[in-house]
Amino acid sequence: MTDGFFAGRIETIRRTTLEHQYQNLVDTGRLDALRLRWKPGDQPVPHIFWDSDVAKWIEAASYCLATAYDPELDLRVGAAIDLLGAAQQPDGYLNSYYSNVAPELRFTDLRDGHELYCAGHLIEAAVAHHEATGGRALLDIARRYADLIVETFGVGPDQVSGYDGHPEIELALVRLYECTDDQRYLDAAAYFVDQRGQEPYFFAEEAARRGTPGYFGAEFPGRDSDPAALRVFREYQQTHLPVREQATAVGHCVRAMYLYSAMTDLAQLREDQTLLAAVRRLWSSVVERRMYVTGAVGSSRVNEGWTEDYDLPNETAYNETCASIGLFLWAFRIADIDEDGAYIDVAERALYNGVLSGMSMRGTEFFYENPLASDGTVHRQPWFGVSCCPPNLARLLTSLGRYVYTAKDAELRVNLFVGSELSVVLGGVPTVVRQSGSYPWSGRVQIEVEPDRPAEWTLSVRIPAWADGASVSVNGEEYRSEARLRRGFLRITRRWAAGDRVVVDLPLTPRRERAHPRVVAAAGRVAILRGPIVHCVEGVDNGDPVERLHLPEDVELRTEPASDATLGEFVSVAADTPSMPLTTVPYFLWDNRQPSTMGVWIRSDADADDEPPSHPDRT
């Protein structure tokens, strides 16, 4: 990664964010919990999902070690791995809460306990660390635990026929299979996906056997006895139907994104067409009817998820950072199957808006929720009691290089426009590909090819759906693209030689977007976009409250280079409205300066009302 945009953010994570997050792991007791020294009466009491935060931090640190070795960071990661190894039980079990605080409840509260969720993040961290460093210490720890999980869960007479309330283990087991080529892990992932939503309802049987309401039972009284509450909670955990019968995205968004990602992995690896059909139905449900303009998902704080189609309020939008990350991961998985750039268009929108907004420019403050409007009281925080988002964001951005390109034997797909250098074998020839430019501020992208010797293969460049009028040249000559643009990718097949150069010009003209007419919160309003970036208005630039701003349809939008001591250099969109000038900033930059109001949807109709309330009764 060589460009100033993402390389700069990754460097911030490397130099600042990882240290900040590590100190919070120490200060909150998350790392110390792995020493298994807790005794009744001690504070703080270890939490059921603390281990996942440690694992995600290790994963992000591992990606950093892969690209720029840091001996101090390596030692810190090694010490955390040592703690995990020491906390592992003789049979392979590894969970600081259930090993120390409630060992008698091990694998008895899968609905609430997050045991397999934590195991999934441990496995993902182990695979990342092994791929980054070649070390096997964490991978061996994770495999011992995975072996116990494979032995414990299944349909055999001595096995537990259950699954975790929070999906994650499924996609992690797929990654472990791809790393080790051990078929047992892929079969276990398929078991967890297939078992979900089957009758009899596992969590009801589990609660009856346990005889207690579960870890979160006191917060949700009646969820086992009230049929209406049971229906809501089954949707919340995507257990309302077997996965192949699901057609509408419901419930908790992060759980859904992780489950759908695993379903997509399995559909591809096992060539399962019925599973793939379900994945495509669910994708349509999310993207066409339940996704925000920022590529974020989750309209309600009540269930950290969806309510109903087109219910997309602004100020009360939940839009958890982890959910945008999950959508990004899911989109790339489907794109790999269908080879369709439309999925990556969605991933890119989620990345530049729903994901990047989750971290301040300093790299030390974070959003858990990402609303589309604020009265000035919403701000990033340095940490959270439930702090899944900060390390999750760090691990995605530090692994972003995995998504820029997709390499086949005789094809290289350019998915994302990120300054970078790639070493790859194409057409049987070692080749270096260099991508440069100032995207997303500039739409000109240059791709240079340096094969060891001439070779024929295909360079497929994604042309985003918003890029009307895009042009491409090869070695200075315009490349006629009409017949070679397929599913959002422009295919250039030729015998490539050292020094060949492709230039892509993507028009970044500011544009207005309107929501579907049934999105009442955006009625009579427009959002301003430039390329993949959603813009917003802040009171610090336009005066508070921004709700009073009005952008008529006939007012021209223009771009303006901007620079700020906190925000750095960026491109703003401005307009001279009849009443006052209007200035935007990219949505991901909001709340980095002084507190003020913010809005994404700007009134365009003179009689547009204020945002109507969301519908809490629907949750």
XYZ file of N, CA, C and O in Angstrom, residues 2 4 11 16 51 63 107 193 304 352 365 458 464 502 554 566 581 599 606:
76
model
N 0.762 2.077 -1.017
C 1.693 3.191 -1.176
C 1.025 4.556 -1.230
O 1.715 5.564 -1.165
N -1.282 7.939 -0.238
C -1.381 8.701 0.991
C -2.674 8.495 1.732
O -2.737 8.739 2.935
N -0.762 3.605 8.590
C 0.380 4.040 9.391
C -0.089 4.624 10.721
O 0.556 4.423 11.762
N -0.166 4.559 16.252
C -0.964 5.146 17.329
C -2.090 4.240 17.813
O -2.233 3.985 19.011
N -12.307 -11.926 25.298
C -11.250 -12.608 24.536
C -11.271 -12.215 23.054
O -10.227 -12.189 22.396
N -1.175 -8.195 10.769
C -1.142 -7.611 9.427
C -0.088 -6.510 9.343
O 0.579 -6.354 8.309
N -20.066 -24.395 27.511
C -20.886 -24.925 26.418
C -22.315 -25.258 26.850
O -22.948 -26.165 26.295
N -23.699 -23.896 9.959
C -24.605 -23.151 9.083
C -25.889 -23.935 8.842
O -27.000 -23.399 8.944
N -30.063 -3.617 17.568
C -28.800 -3.420 16.845
C -28.920 -3.951 15.415
O -28.003 -4.549 14.879
N -15.651 3.508 2.357
C -15.326 4.930 2.433
C -16.263 5.711 3.350
O -15.950 6.846 3.716
N -10.108 7.669 18.728
C -11.520 7.795 19.099
C -12.350 7.056 18.048
O -12.008 7.064 16.863
N -5.221 -11.160 -18.898
C -6.287 -10.153 -18.919
C -6.205 -9.274 -17.674
O -6.161 -9.785 -16.552
N -16.877 1.662 -11.795
C -18.036 1.782 -10.904
C -19.281 2.233 -11.649
O -19.209 2.953 -12.660
N -1.685 1.535 -18.236
C -3.124 1.757 -18.405
C -3.512 2.960 -17.555
O -3.137 3.040 -16.377
N -32.016 23.274 -8.782
C -31.365 23.997 -9.870
C -30.056 24.662 -9.463
O -29.424 25.347 -10.266
N -6.759 19.594 11.225
C -7.207 18.318 11.787
C -7.568 17.320 10.708
O -7.223 16.143 10.788
N -24.271 30.291 1.390
C -23.375 29.276 0.829
C -23.491 27.977 1.630
O -23.787 27.998 2.834
N -25.646 16.669 9.144
C -26.699 16.011 8.382
C -26.195 15.523 7.045
O -25.361 16.183 6.406
N -38.812 22.759 -1.067
C -39.031 23.896 -0.166
C -39.965 23.556 0.984
O -39.853 24.102 2.075
